[in-house]
């Protein structure tokens, strides 16, 4: 298959401009990666990785995380079980393990049922008020799009059912509260696989829940029109914690080695099995840890598995905040993987996202490794945050995130953050590609021979 390396051309141009030295493309022997200074044939060392990266193992771990465990929302038992699985595995590979537990903010959880006994799936935005512990039972009030004029006196004490669109969520909520509604249900205006994830700001005056378009329409027809009621329960989960699992290996000789980080988050958004986001990156990092567990190295390697990414990169932020000044000064680079296994046919490119859009040791070693091993997918250097590489970058550590996107548009798979992010949409071949590419790149930086 054909593979374009946009980055090689870009770097060549840049180095020509900077140095004024004329280089022929054939002389572009790759960047100043650590590997460039190392003896031996890099391709032979790649083989030590690619011959052993076993995509069936990766796929099996994606299945454990996304099917056996399922959605792994920060602070839940499922996230904790996933962390336990990762810790046990890394221990079995002989790594020194560190478990970090850290507090996360309260999150809201909810439950909605009709007087007819039907359950409706809801999403509760952070910032929603709570209901009494037994819930709030009231008739529904059809409040259209939630403009002030959509409310009459009849709204008082009822649960306002409002369609998404035209005005902001918070405006709808404030209008409902001003009319005396006891709570708000906002239903989507397009058909999605899950209820909407809404941003409503802080301290909403009444409880708020999001529901799917189909649920809203059914409630309008079956409940609002017939005078039935619904019961909404919204609770804050407080005092919760998430955790990071860190596996470390240091070279046999010497001390104070440079540190290379390989990271992935294992939590997911609510209702999403998180097969691609991010069981794929987690499982691939686990496999790289297995393959690299005993090869001689001249740098310290840390596999950093983080929780609570989906609620604001909290795990990785916590991790870098625990690094001492001495560790930070030894920190060389970070390879992060987030969403590397989608089978979505348009996602034919692996994007190498850096926060500043510039190449660094991680992107350069990955580009060089991809060139050597013949990674089939196009590799695209791109400026983008939105994953744990941001935390490393902000701590002053050069970092990259590997993620599958559609070339040109940079679109993500349509299953992103939805209940459809399932193992059915995972490509075993692309898991292998990610493992080979990132594994070879990491090894090229840390190997000692
Ligand atoms: Zn993710």
PDB file of C-alpha atoms in Angstrom, residues 71-76 78-80 82-83 86 100-107 240-245 264-270 277-278 282 304-319 336 338 386-388 391 417:
ATOM      1  CA  UNK A  71     -18.111   1.543  30.266  1.00  0.00           C
ATOM      2  CA  UNK A  72     -15.348   2.650  32.651  1.00  0.00           C
ATOM      3  CA  UNK A  73     -16.467   6.029  33.855  1.00  0.00           C
ATOM      4  CA  UNK A  74     -14.049   7.885  36.133  1.00  0.00           C
ATOM      5  CA  UNK A  75     -14.639   7.073  39.779  1.00  0.00           C
ATOM      6  CA  UNK A  76     -16.780   3.986  39.156  1.00  0.00           C
ATOM      7  CA  UNK A  78     -15.677  -0.479  36.468  1.00  0.00           C
ATOM      8  CA  UNK A  79     -12.815   1.979  36.146  1.00  0.00           C
ATOM      9  CA  UNK A  80     -11.283   0.461  39.268  1.00  0.00           C
ATOM     10  CA  UNK A  82      -9.896  -1.974  34.690  1.00  0.00           C
ATOM     11  CA  UNK A  83      -7.062  -0.460  36.742  1.00  0.00           C
ATOM     12  CA  UNK A  86      -3.767  -3.423  34.122  1.00  0.00           C
ATOM     13  CA  UNK A 100      -1.686   6.472  42.425  1.00  0.00           C
ATOM     14  CA  UNK A 101      -5.110   7.217  43.782  1.00  0.00           C
ATOM     15  CA  UNK A 102      -6.477  10.736  43.461  1.00  0.00           C
ATOM     16  CA  UNK A 103      -9.689  12.549  44.237  1.00  0.00           C
ATOM     17  CA  UNK A 104     -11.999  13.591  41.429  1.00  0.00           C
ATOM     18  CA  UNK A 105     -14.818  16.132  41.509  1.00  0.00           C
ATOM     19  CA  UNK A 106     -18.382  15.094  42.282  1.00  0.00           C
ATOM     20  CA  UNK A 107     -20.323  13.852  39.311  1.00  0.00           C
ATOM     21  CA  UNK A 240     -14.813   9.457  44.657  1.00  0.00           C
ATOM     22  CA  UNK A 241     -11.343   8.633  43.465  1.00  0.00           C
ATOM     23  CA  UNK A 242      -9.719   7.519  40.257  1.00  0.00           C
ATOM     24  CA  UNK A 243      -6.315   5.930  39.827  1.00  0.00           C
ATOM     25  CA  UNK A 244      -3.190   5.779  37.700  1.00  0.00           C
ATOM     26  CA  UNK A 245      -1.102   2.653  37.247  1.00  0.00           C
ATOM     27  CA  UNK A 264      -2.890   5.687  27.569  1.00  0.00           C
ATOM     28  CA  UNK A 265      -6.132   6.368  29.435  1.00  0.00           C
ATOM     29  CA  UNK A 266      -8.388   3.484  30.396  1.00  0.00           C
ATOM     30  CA  UNK A 267     -11.547   5.334  31.470  1.00  0.00           C
ATOM     31  CA  UNK A 268     -14.461   6.009  29.131  1.00  0.00           C
ATOM     32  CA  UNK A 269     -17.423   8.355  28.863  1.00  0.00           C
ATOM     33  CA  UNK A 270     -20.778   7.219  30.322  1.00  0.00           C
ATOM     34  CA  UNK A 277     -11.633   5.275  23.196  1.00  0.00           C
ATOM     35  CA  UNK A 278      -9.503   4.028  24.779  1.00  0.00           C
ATOM     36  CA  UNK A 282      -4.543   0.816  26.677  1.00  0.00           C
ATOM     37  CA  UNK A 304       1.647   5.333  32.497  1.00  0.00           C
ATOM     38  CA  UNK A 305      -1.977   4.157  32.457  1.00  0.00           C
ATOM     39  CA  UNK A 306      -4.275   6.930  33.587  1.00  0.00           C
ATOM     40  CA  UNK A 307      -7.863   7.246  34.740  1.00  0.00           C
ATOM     41  CA  UNK A 308     -10.232  10.210  34.540  1.00  0.00           C
ATOM     42  CA  UNK A 309      -9.050  11.444  31.153  1.00  0.00           C
ATOM     43  CA  UNK A 310     -12.581  11.969  29.929  1.00  0.00           C
ATOM     44  CA  UNK A 311     -13.440  14.419  32.697  1.00  0.00           C
ATOM     45  CA  UNK A 312     -10.540  16.744  31.938  1.00  0.00           C
ATOM     46  CA  UNK A 313      -7.223  14.862  31.658  1.00  0.00           C
ATOM     47  CA  UNK A 314      -7.256  14.556  35.436  1.00  0.00           C
ATOM     48  CA  UNK A 315      -5.202  11.363  35.702  1.00  0.00           C
ATOM     49  CA  UNK A 316      -2.343  12.579  33.544  1.00  0.00           C
ATOM     50  CA  UNK A 317      -2.449  16.010  35.175  1.00  0.00           C
ATOM     51  CA  UNK A 318      -2.185  14.336  38.544  1.00  0.00           C
ATOM     52  CA  UNK A 319       0.653  12.133  37.347  1.00  0.00           C
ATOM     53  CA  UNK A 336       0.483   8.713  24.146  1.00  0.00           C
ATOM     54  CA  UNK A 338      -5.749   7.419  22.323  1.00  0.00           C
ATOM     55  CA  UNK A 386      -7.576  16.841  23.687  1.00  0.00           C
ATOM     56  CA  UNK A 387      -5.698  13.932  25.207  1.00  0.00           C
ATOM     57  CA  UNK A 388      -3.133  13.149  27.876  1.00  0.00           C
ATOM     58  CA  UNK A 391      -0.481  17.210  30.455  1.00  0.00           C
ATOM     59  CA  UNK A 417     -18.228   8.927  22.652  1.00  0.00           C
TER      60      UNK A 417
END
